[in-house]
Amino acid sequence: MRKTLLAAAVSAAALLLIVILFGPGYLTRADAPVQADAVVVFVGPGDEFRFKEARTLIAEGYARYLIVPAYGTVSRATKNGGFEPLVAEPRRRTVTVRTPPAPGYKSYVENTHIEAILARQALDRLGMRSALLVSSPFHTRRIGMISSRVFGKDYQISMIPSRFQPQLSVVDWLDRDRLGKIVTEYTKIIWFLLYQPFGRT
């Protein structure tokens, strides 16, 4: 009995240590950028860094189109380094500020999930099949999970965390704000895994 309890305690301690050491970093998924039809920006805290990453990728020649599903906008890069809007930007966000839930979606479906669906619809309208999905580093693991379901094997999708924001690390357990991000992201990941068999794609 004592050996069993000791083994359980050791296992629990080992699991806790793994979570502490690797939990924050796991939230980042970073794929190598490749040539794609468009760059898709998922909005949220740190928007300026996400858009800076998107513009940098386009300037580096990885894509020509910029899609922001939460705003309902599609822009095309011009030869002078600017952007030409193909879809006018609405006055307010269509996804991340929504009360009641966006029409056609259940209240339990995450905003990020809806953004991914809208991104796929935008790609379809443009006849595109590849995209670089840009967000803050701590957000990319969850977006990758959602996008695997939404896009499937018919699209070439890469996750690109903004290089202008630091990734979360073990020391961030001691920072209240960053700890909140860690807990929130894992909570949302668990929630997505629970509802995704029933959510609209």
Tab-separated table of C-alpha atoms in Angstrom:
chain	number	residue	atom	x	y	z
A	1	MET	CA	0.000	0.000	0.000
A	2	ARG	CA	2.783	2.401	0.958
A	3	LYS	CA	4.661	1.585	-2.235
A	4	THR	CA	1.559	2.305	-4.263
A	5	LEU	CA	1.031	5.664	-2.543
A	6	LEU	CA	4.714	6.535	-2.954
A	7	ALA	CA	4.612	5.667	-6.655
A	8	ALA	CA	1.483	7.790	-7.098
A	9	ALA	CA	3.096	10.712	-5.256
A	10	VAL	CA	6.254	10.470	-7.358
A	11	SER	CA	4.203	10.314	-10.548
A	12	ALA	CA	2.139	13.322	-9.521
A	13	ALA	CA	5.269	15.284	-8.621
A	14	ALA	CA	6.886	14.393	-11.943
A	15	LEU	CA	3.758	15.465	-13.838
A	16	LEU	CA	3.606	18.738	-11.926
A	17	LEU	CA	7.264	19.404	-12.693
A	18	ILE	CA	6.674	18.783	-16.407
A	19	VAL	CA	3.712	21.166	-16.400
A	20	ILE	CA	5.724	23.854	-14.620
A	21	LEU	CA	8.750	23.525	-16.894
A	22	PHE	CA	7.093	23.034	-20.256
A	23	GLY	CA	3.486	24.222	-19.853
A	24	PRO	CA	4.036	27.883	-20.825
A	25	GLY	CA	6.230	27.093	-23.822
A	26	TYR	CA	3.818	24.473	-25.132
A	27	LEU	CA	1.283	27.198	-25.848
A	28	THR	CA	3.430	28.370	-28.766
A	29	ARG	CA	3.330	26.568	-32.076
A	30	ALA	CA	5.797	27.955	-34.595
A	31	ASP	CA	5.880	26.652	-38.149
A	32	ALA	CA	8.467	27.815	-40.645
A	33	PRO	CA	6.945	30.456	-42.915
A	34	VAL	CA	6.385	29.258	-46.478
A	35	GLN	CA	4.982	30.796	-49.619
A	36	ALA	CA	1.218	31.148	-49.231
A	37	ASP	CA	-1.770	32.830	-50.801
A	38	ALA	CA	-2.571	35.011	-47.799
A	39	VAL	CA	-1.637	36.050	-44.286
A	40	VAL	CA	-4.498	35.780	-41.784
A	41	VAL	CA	-4.390	37.816	-38.570
A	42	PHE	CA	-6.282	36.665	-35.469
A	43	VAL	CA	-7.016	39.754	-33.393
A	44	GLY	CA	-6.718	40.259	-29.651
A	45	PRO	CA	-4.369	41.777	-27.058
A	46	GLY	CA	-1.129	42.793	-28.725
A	47	ASP	CA	-2.767	43.583	-32.063
A	48	GLU	CA	0.027	45.962	-33.031
A	49	PHE	CA	2.582	43.137	-32.829
A	50	ARG	CA	0.372	40.725	-34.751
A	51	PHE	CA	-0.203	43.192	-37.572
A	52	LYS	CA	3.479	44.095	-37.617
A	53	GLU	CA	4.291	40.400	-38.107
A	54	ALA	CA	1.710	40.126	-40.895
A	55	ARG	CA	3.064	43.172	-42.711
A	56	THR	CA	6.618	41.886	-42.313
A	57	LEU	CA	5.726	38.493	-43.790
A	58	ILE	CA	4.078	40.174	-46.767
A	59	ALA	CA	7.057	42.521	-47.209
A	60	GLU	CA	9.319	39.458	-47.177
A	61	GLY	CA	7.322	38.068	-50.086
A	62	TYR	CA	5.548	35.153	-48.377
A	63	ALA	CA	2.079	36.290	-49.463
A	64	ARG	CA	0.267	39.122	-51.193
A	65	TYR	CA	-3.100	39.188	-49.424
A	66	LEU	CA	-3.950	40.154	-45.844
A	67	ILE	CA	-7.137	38.764	-44.294
A	68	VAL	CA	-8.524	39.891	-40.929
A	69	PRO	CA	-11.603	37.693	-40.366
A	70	ALA	CA	-12.724	39.460	-37.173
A	71	TYR	CA	-12.986	42.737	-39.106
A	72	GLY	CA	-14.289	41.173	-42.303
A	73	THR	CA	-11.454	42.717	-44.326
A	74	VAL	CA	-9.322	41.522	-47.212
A	75	SER	CA	-6.450	43.655	-48.535
A	76	ARG	CA	-3.921	43.200	-51.301
A	77	ALA	CA	-0.324	44.406	-51.092
A	78	THR	CA	0.581	47.048	-53.663
A	79	LYS	CA	3.899	47.607	-55.414
A	80	ASN	CA	4.639	50.703	-53.328
A	81	GLY	CA	4.426	48.771	-50.045
A	82	GLY	CA	0.890	49.767	-49.143
A	83	PHE	CA	-2.370	47.816	-49.070
A	84	GLU	CA	-5.383	48.031	-51.325
A	85	PRO	CA	-8.652	47.107	-49.559
A	86	LEU	CA	-10.776	44.592	-51.412
A	87	VAL	CA	-13.475	44.476	-48.709
A	88	ALA	CA	-14.348	47.638	-46.795
A	89	GLU	CA	-13.670	47.534	-43.068
A	90	PRO	CA	-16.837	47.693	-40.957
A	91	ARG	CA	-17.146	50.205	-38.146
A	92	ARG	CA	-16.897	47.585	-35.440
A	93	ARG	CA	-15.561	44.116	-34.991
A	94	THR	CA	-17.849	41.380	-36.190
A	95	VAL	CA	-16.536	38.558	-34.032
A	96	THR	CA	-14.568	39.487	-30.935
A	97	VAL	CA	-17.194	41.912	-29.703
A	98	ARG	CA	-20.442	40.029	-29.962
A	99	THR	CA	-23.515	40.143	-27.751
A	100	PRO	CA	-25.528	38.070	-28.429
A	101	PRO	CA	-23.384	35.405	-30.133
A	102	ALA	CA	-22.698	35.765	-33.854
A	103	PRO	CA	-25.701	34.603	-35.908
A	104	GLY	CA	-25.574	30.945	-36.842
A	105	TYR	CA	-23.175	29.934	-34.068
A	106	LYS	CA	-23.877	28.415	-30.692
A	107	SER	CA	-22.929	30.474	-27.656
A	108	TYR	CA	-20.327	27.912	-26.587
A	109	VAL	CA	-18.279	28.244	-29.796
A	110	GLU	CA	-15.120	30.245	-29.131
A	111	ASN	CA	-14.520	33.534	-30.949
A	112	THR	CA	-11.224	32.185	-32.255
A	113	HIS	CA	-13.062	29.220	-33.729
A	114	ILE	CA	-15.434	31.583	-35.536
A	115	GLU	CA	-12.478	33.622	-36.801
A	116	ALA	CA	-10.973	30.454	-38.269
A	117	ILE	CA	-14.253	29.596	-40.006
A	118	LEU	CA	-14.511	33.114	-41.426
A	119	ALA	CA	-10.900	32.876	-42.597
A	120	ARG	CA	-11.662	29.652	-44.450
A	121	GLN	CA	-14.715	31.245	-46.053
A	122	ALA	CA	-12.601	34.212	-47.185
A	123	LEU	CA	-10.012	31.881	-48.701
A	124	ASP	CA	-12.769	29.986	-50.490
A	125	ARG	CA	-14.233	33.172	-51.954
A	126	LEU	CA	-10.811	34.142	-53.264
A	127	GLY	CA	-10.065	30.674	-54.596
A	128	MET	CA	-7.116	30.251	-52.228
A	129	ARG	CA	-5.860	27.129	-50.494
A	130	SER	CA	-2.916	28.262	-48.342
A	131	ALA	CA	-2.396	30.772	-45.546
A	132	LEU	CA	-0.047	31.851	-42.792
A	133	LEU	CA	-2.038	32.272	-39.569
A	134	VAL	CA	-0.570	35.010	-37.365
A	135	SER	CA	-1.208	35.656	-33.687
A	136	SER	CA	0.610	36.196	-30.397
A	137	PRO	CA	2.946	33.319	-29.466
A	138	PHE	CA	0.865	32.083	-26.506
A	139	HIS	CA	-2.212	31.896	-28.751
A	140	THR	CA	-0.829	29.808	-31.600
A	141	ARG	CA	-1.148	26.310	-30.102
A	142	ARG	CA	-4.892	26.727	-29.643
A	143	ILE	CA	-5.350	28.320	-33.060
A	144	GLY	CA	-3.449	25.394	-34.538
A	145	MET	CA	-5.786	22.907	-32.858
A	146	ILE	CA	-8.865	24.778	-34.053
A	147	SER	CA	-7.496	25.249	-37.557
A	148	SER	CA	-6.686	21.560	-37.909
A	149	ARG	CA	-10.407	20.909	-37.640
A	150	VAL	CA	-11.640	23.912	-39.612
A	151	PHE	CA	-9.274	23.693	-42.578
A	152	GLY	CA	-8.576	19.970	-42.722
A	153	LYS	CA	-6.278	18.507	-45.387
A	154	ASP	CA	-7.559	20.615	-48.265
A	155	TYR	CA	-5.583	23.684	-47.189
A	156	GLN	CA	-1.913	24.357	-46.481
A	157	ILE	CA	-1.876	26.175	-43.167
A	158	SER	CA	1.136	27.372	-41.138
A	159	MET	CA	1.113	28.893	-37.657
A	160	ILE	CA	3.293	31.987	-37.325
A	161	PRO	CA	3.696	33.551	-33.854
A	162	SER	CA	4.621	37.220	-33.888
A	163	ARG	CA	8.391	37.575	-33.657
A	164	PHE	CA	7.822	40.926	-31.971
A	165	GLN	CA	6.381	39.354	-28.810
A	166	PRO	CA	8.235	37.049	-26.400
A	167	GLN	CA	7.122	33.477	-25.873
A	168	LEU	CA	5.949	32.473	-22.416
A	169	SER	CA	8.458	30.591	-20.275
A	170	VAL	CA	8.769	28.965	-16.868
A	171	VAL	CA	9.443	32.318	-15.135
A	172	ASP	CA	6.040	33.577	-16.259
A	173	TRP	CA	4.354	31.486	-13.563
A	174	LEU	CA	5.569	34.248	-11.222
A	175	ASP	CA	4.056	37.128	-13.203
A	176	ARG	CA	0.374	37.715	-12.441
A	177	ASP	CA	-0.547	38.974	-15.903
A	178	ARG	CA	1.296	36.226	-17.763
A	179	LEU	CA	0.052	33.600	-15.341
A	180	GLY	CA	-3.446	34.714	-16.241
A	181	LYS	CA	-2.668	34.188	-19.933
A	182	ILE	CA	-1.362	30.684	-19.268
A	183	VAL	CA	-4.401	29.659	-17.236
A	184	THR	CA	-6.819	31.269	-19.700
A	185	GLU	CA	-5.268	29.577	-22.732
A	186	TYR	CA	-5.308	26.126	-21.151
A	187	THR	CA	-8.876	26.655	-20.017
A	188	LYS	CA	-9.880	27.568	-23.574
A	189	ILE	CA	-7.994	24.590	-25.004
A	190	ILE	CA	-9.840	22.240	-22.659
A	191	TRP	CA	-13.144	23.925	-23.502
A	192	PHE	CA	-12.528	23.561	-27.242
A	193	LEU	CA	-11.655	19.879	-26.860
A	194	LEU	CA	-14.884	19.364	-24.921
A	195	TYR	CA	-17.262	21.105	-27.326
A	196	GLN	CA	-15.518	20.594	-30.668
A	197	PRO	CA	-17.368	17.363	-31.535
A	198	PHE	CA	-20.556	19.441	-31.547
A	199	GLY	CA	-19.335	22.854	-32.764
A	200	ARG	CA	-19.984	24.196	-36.240
A	201	THR	CA	-17.005	24.050	-38.634
